């Protein structure tokens, strides 16, 4: 290789991720790892990430093609995140290019950090269509908060519709304005348990290696107050803060509390923002222009130069795991890696921590801090399990009487059901067959508008008059859904103002925040909801929580079913009694003696966790063995089965245990047949080496797709 030539390693997201060498032209001597480049790839151009520069001789230097263009003046991704990208690529059996695409907003595609105009109310409108009115109302409530694209997305309309309102002067657009000064709230005095926890957290800030804490506190115990106090301490040390919440729906209330303490030092980062806004926030983090960054799991990658505090609220939530698309990373793993890199403090908070995090503290890799009481001495809600065996009504006499009493006192009721729709299935009473999705191996859900819908691929059809299997007219909606619960409440309590919050309600035009605000302002007496109402809500008027059917999650083919059911029930029970009045929770169940339900009702949760861990260890499930789930998909089931068997035969020679292959619980999804297998090994390095070795060879069986998920949280 001629002296003075430099070889550049470039990661390209094309295909499943390529790692190729190119020559760096002399005129690009300012190139550094972390910049984006344009390179030739076959007969076309491609964009990728510059990973490294080397003057080590290449095997065939004369065959290397030169980089064509350098797209950035400075690295967009710092050295820390490049190192993390390599680490995550191996841990998730993915490619470094795909990890970098997940990190940087918009990946390598064009688009900079241009400033964007935001919308304000304009002239008084005349008659408007419902869609136009929705946009105008949104902007009136939040002037100067949204760009044109953001307003269109949030209102569920086209960008051109927003453009027409701008042309008519009904809306006006201006450049970004400085936010108004936020009134600062003082820090309230800490309770004794908070003070004890704070002493340990504060001490950790002054240790070079930092620390990991599991902040385990009952709902309403003041975990957020400790987050805020720790954030203030990090800022006093001139170090930054990343604050994660599991879902975007929880951002507004957390943002309000952060801004009330820290004003414009807070920045939001999430997928609902425009690409330009997200890249602007990325640059603010990279240059240290803001200090506190709030968002869901993608915010874990923000390139703060000096991190002092990493917060993960509701750390048990599955939403922290990237399920769709590579890389299948977990935000907790990202935070723990970055904590070690920066010597920072990590606070993982939950009332119902995951068994993985509990086990981490048992191994001495983190410390458990307990907050066993609610702030202000408020009692925890009284929880009652009601045995529904032998009962035919939707509501037990206990729940119906409690609702009547609560409404008579002018208090609010929250009814929880882990299922949306009017009824889960429509069954023929003559042949017993249900109406299934033609593309997925799952029953269609019946909705009150007469439509059947698949909640996996969104296939829809009108409910037929006759059974497609036998022609019988005797079709019967069987089961329970949120719409049916809503209808039953309206029938039994005709004077009550009843609302519903699930994904279908949001899809039909209702805003999550609109429904939340209506309930918070007591414009609704009863709210029926799914998991969307189970976490983060702090509404003082709610004194009664009713769990209509607590058993559904226990029947899922997942070794975490009991843990998840317990977590969900405790979280939704925690919505009761957060105001002045005492709280009451009624859990209706057909399995009142199940350990998860007993624990959720307050019968020794510590014993439940200990028993779950014992059973996991005995069965060899995580966290005692590492796991990789493999799903093989294809149009022909014989090809899928043969491909799965071939892969299983290979991995049986390389890892401790292979379970399967077998048809997946959802054996057909979106027109593709699915088989899966589970790889297990106590030696995590050996397991990762086996799947990454196969991934590097890319020996995929013909006519199928192979999907790898290390550390899976979804087993369907």
PDB file of C-alpha atoms in Angstrom, residues 151-250:
ATOM      1  CA  UNK A 151     -49.829  19.435  14.312  1.00  0.00           C
ATOM      2  CA  UNK A 152     -50.913  17.300  11.360  1.00  0.00           C
ATOM      3  CA  UNK A 153     -49.678  14.106  13.010  1.00  0.00           C
ATOM      4  CA  UNK A 154     -51.225  14.850  16.411  1.00  0.00           C
ATOM      5  CA  UNK A 155     -54.575  15.822  14.875  1.00  0.00           C
ATOM      6  CA  UNK A 156     -54.549  12.838  12.521  1.00  0.00           C
ATOM      7  CA  UNK A 157     -54.884  14.942   9.359  1.00  0.00           C
ATOM      8  CA  UNK A 158     -52.786  15.608   6.262  1.00  0.00           C
ATOM      9  CA  UNK A 159     -50.102  18.261   6.197  1.00  0.00           C
ATOM     10  CA  UNK A 160     -51.890  19.862   3.233  1.00  0.00           C
ATOM     11  CA  UNK A 161     -54.986  20.440   5.387  1.00  0.00           C
ATOM     12  CA  UNK A 162     -52.854  22.370   7.880  1.00  0.00           C
ATOM     13  CA  UNK A 163     -51.341  24.233   4.939  1.00  0.00           C
ATOM     14  CA  UNK A 164     -54.794  25.334   3.756  1.00  0.00           C
ATOM     15  CA  UNK A 165     -55.526  26.774   7.214  1.00  0.00           C
ATOM     16  CA  UNK A 166     -52.259  28.713   6.997  1.00  0.00           C
ATOM     17  CA  UNK A 167     -53.156  30.058   3.543  1.00  0.00           C
ATOM     18  CA  UNK A 168     -56.542  31.247   4.812  1.00  0.00           C
ATOM     19  CA  UNK A 169     -54.931  32.993   7.790  1.00  0.00           C
ATOM     20  CA  UNK A 170     -56.823  30.842  10.295  1.00  0.00           C
ATOM     21  CA  UNK A 171     -53.410  29.749  11.527  1.00  0.00           C
ATOM     22  CA  UNK A 172     -50.178  31.702  11.373  1.00  0.00           C
ATOM     23  CA  UNK A 173     -46.609  30.452  11.445  1.00  0.00           C
ATOM     24  CA  UNK A 174     -43.646  32.098  13.137  1.00  0.00           C
ATOM     25  CA  UNK A 175     -40.102  31.114  13.935  1.00  0.00           C
ATOM     26  CA  UNK A 176     -39.356  29.344  17.189  1.00  0.00           C
ATOM     27  CA  UNK A 177     -39.786  31.583  20.187  1.00  0.00           C
ATOM     28  CA  UNK A 178     -38.102  31.391  23.538  1.00  0.00           C
ATOM     29  CA  UNK A 179     -40.303  29.601  26.060  1.00  0.00           C
ATOM     30  CA  UNK A 180     -41.745  31.770  28.808  1.00  0.00           C
ATOM     31  CA  UNK A 181     -39.942  31.643  32.117  1.00  0.00           C
ATOM     32  CA  UNK A 182     -41.223  28.772  34.193  1.00  0.00           C
ATOM     33  CA  UNK A 183     -42.287  29.471  37.779  1.00  0.00           C
ATOM     34  CA  UNK A 184     -39.865  27.606  39.963  1.00  0.00           C
ATOM     35  CA  UNK A 185     -41.171  25.254  42.615  1.00  0.00           C
ATOM     36  CA  UNK A 186     -39.197  24.781  45.827  1.00  0.00           C
ATOM     37  CA  UNK A 187     -38.017  21.363  46.913  1.00  0.00           C
ATOM     38  CA  UNK A 188     -40.380  20.056  49.619  1.00  0.00           C
ATOM     39  CA  UNK A 189     -38.994  18.438  52.766  1.00  0.00           C
ATOM     40  CA  UNK A 190     -38.242  14.731  52.434  1.00  0.00           C
ATOM     41  CA  UNK A 191     -39.936  11.989  54.386  1.00  0.00           C
ATOM     42  CA  UNK A 192     -37.714   9.802  56.560  1.00  0.00           C
ATOM     43  CA  UNK A 193     -37.502   6.977  53.945  1.00  0.00           C
ATOM     44  CA  UNK A 194     -36.773   9.540  51.207  1.00  0.00           C
ATOM     45  CA  UNK A 195     -34.068  11.166  53.315  1.00  0.00           C
ATOM     46  CA  UNK A 196     -32.415   7.813  53.966  1.00  0.00           C
ATOM     47  CA  UNK A 197     -32.454   6.972  50.256  1.00  0.00           C
ATOM     48  CA  UNK A 198     -31.171  10.436  49.357  1.00  0.00           C
ATOM     49  CA  UNK A 199     -28.205  10.070  51.667  1.00  0.00           C
ATOM     50  CA  UNK A 200     -27.049   6.989  49.720  1.00  0.00           C
ATOM     51  CA  UNK A 201     -27.701   8.603  46.329  1.00  0.00           C
ATOM     52  CA  UNK A 202     -25.876  11.823  47.186  1.00  0.00           C
ATOM     53  CA  UNK A 203     -22.858   9.903  48.429  1.00  0.00           C
ATOM     54  CA  UNK A 204     -22.677   7.938  45.172  1.00  0.00           C
ATOM     55  CA  UNK A 205     -22.304  11.139  43.129  1.00  0.00           C
ATOM     56  CA  UNK A 206     -18.913  11.660  44.746  1.00  0.00           C
ATOM     57  CA  UNK A 207     -17.606   8.168  44.060  1.00  0.00           C
ATOM     58  CA  UNK A 208     -15.521   7.840  40.872  1.00  0.00           C
ATOM     59  CA  UNK A 209     -17.404   4.757  39.703  1.00  0.00           C
ATOM     60  CA  UNK A 210     -20.883   6.107  40.531  1.00  0.00           C
ATOM     61  CA  UNK A 211     -23.531   3.543  41.479  1.00  0.00           C
ATOM     62  CA  UNK A 212     -26.697   1.724  40.394  1.00  0.00           C
ATOM     63  CA  UNK A 213     -29.793   2.002  42.589  1.00  0.00           C
ATOM     64  CA  UNK A 214     -33.121   0.228  42.396  1.00  0.00           C
ATOM     65  CA  UNK A 215     -35.511   2.793  43.877  1.00  0.00           C
ATOM     66  CA  UNK A 216     -38.401   0.569  44.896  1.00  0.00           C
ATOM     67  CA  UNK A 217     -41.300   2.527  46.274  1.00  0.00           C
ATOM     68  CA  UNK A 218     -45.035   2.008  46.526  1.00  0.00           C
ATOM     69  CA  UNK A 219     -47.148   4.194  44.258  1.00  0.00           C
ATOM     70  CA  UNK A 220     -47.214   7.740  45.634  1.00  0.00           C
ATOM     71  CA  UNK A 221     -44.113   7.243  47.799  1.00  0.00           C
ATOM     72  CA  UNK A 222     -42.153  10.130  46.257  1.00  0.00           C
ATOM     73  CA  UNK A 223     -39.803   8.455  43.778  1.00  0.00           C
ATOM     74  CA  UNK A 224     -40.122  11.398  41.386  1.00  0.00           C
ATOM     75  CA  UNK A 225     -39.118  13.850  44.108  1.00  0.00           C
ATOM     76  CA  UNK A 226     -35.867  11.921  44.561  1.00  0.00           C
ATOM     77  CA  UNK A 227     -35.326  11.960  40.779  1.00  0.00           C
ATOM     78  CA  UNK A 228     -35.647  15.753  40.818  1.00  0.00           C
ATOM     79  CA  UNK A 229     -33.367  16.189  43.817  1.00  0.00           C
ATOM     80  CA  UNK A 230     -30.742  13.958  42.191  1.00  0.00           C
ATOM     81  CA  UNK A 231     -31.047  15.913  38.930  1.00  0.00           C
ATOM     82  CA  UNK A 232     -30.434  19.194  40.788  1.00  0.00           C
ATOM     83  CA  UNK A 233     -27.348  17.685  42.392  1.00  0.00           C
ATOM     84  CA  UNK A 234     -26.015  16.484  39.040  1.00  0.00           C
ATOM     85  CA  UNK A 235     -26.466  19.988  37.617  1.00  0.00           C
ATOM     86  CA  UNK A 236     -24.619  21.469  40.589  1.00  0.00           C
ATOM     87  CA  UNK A 237     -21.672  19.277  39.569  1.00  0.00           C
ATOM     88  CA  UNK A 238     -21.943  20.535  35.932  1.00  0.00           C
ATOM     89  CA  UNK A 239     -23.054  17.119  34.712  1.00  0.00           C
ATOM     90  CA  UNK A 240     -25.993  16.208  32.517  1.00  0.00           C
ATOM     91  CA  UNK A 241     -29.119  14.138  33.108  1.00  0.00           C
ATOM     92  CA  UNK A 242     -31.032  11.642  30.947  1.00  0.00           C
ATOM     93  CA  UNK A 243     -34.544  10.898  32.234  1.00  0.00           C
ATOM     94  CA  UNK A 244     -36.428   8.021  30.593  1.00  0.00           C
ATOM     95  CA  UNK A 245     -40.123   7.218  30.788  1.00  0.00           C
ATOM     96  CA  UNK A 246     -41.549   4.099  29.126  1.00  0.00           C
ATOM     97  CA  UNK A 247     -44.114   5.764  26.875  1.00  0.00           C
ATOM     98  CA  UNK A 248     -44.704   9.113  25.198  1.00  0.00           C
ATOM     99  CA  UNK A 249     -48.078   9.387  26.936  1.00  0.00           C
ATOM    100  CA  UNK A 250     -46.252   9.909  30.245  1.00  0.00           C
TER     101      UNK A 250
END
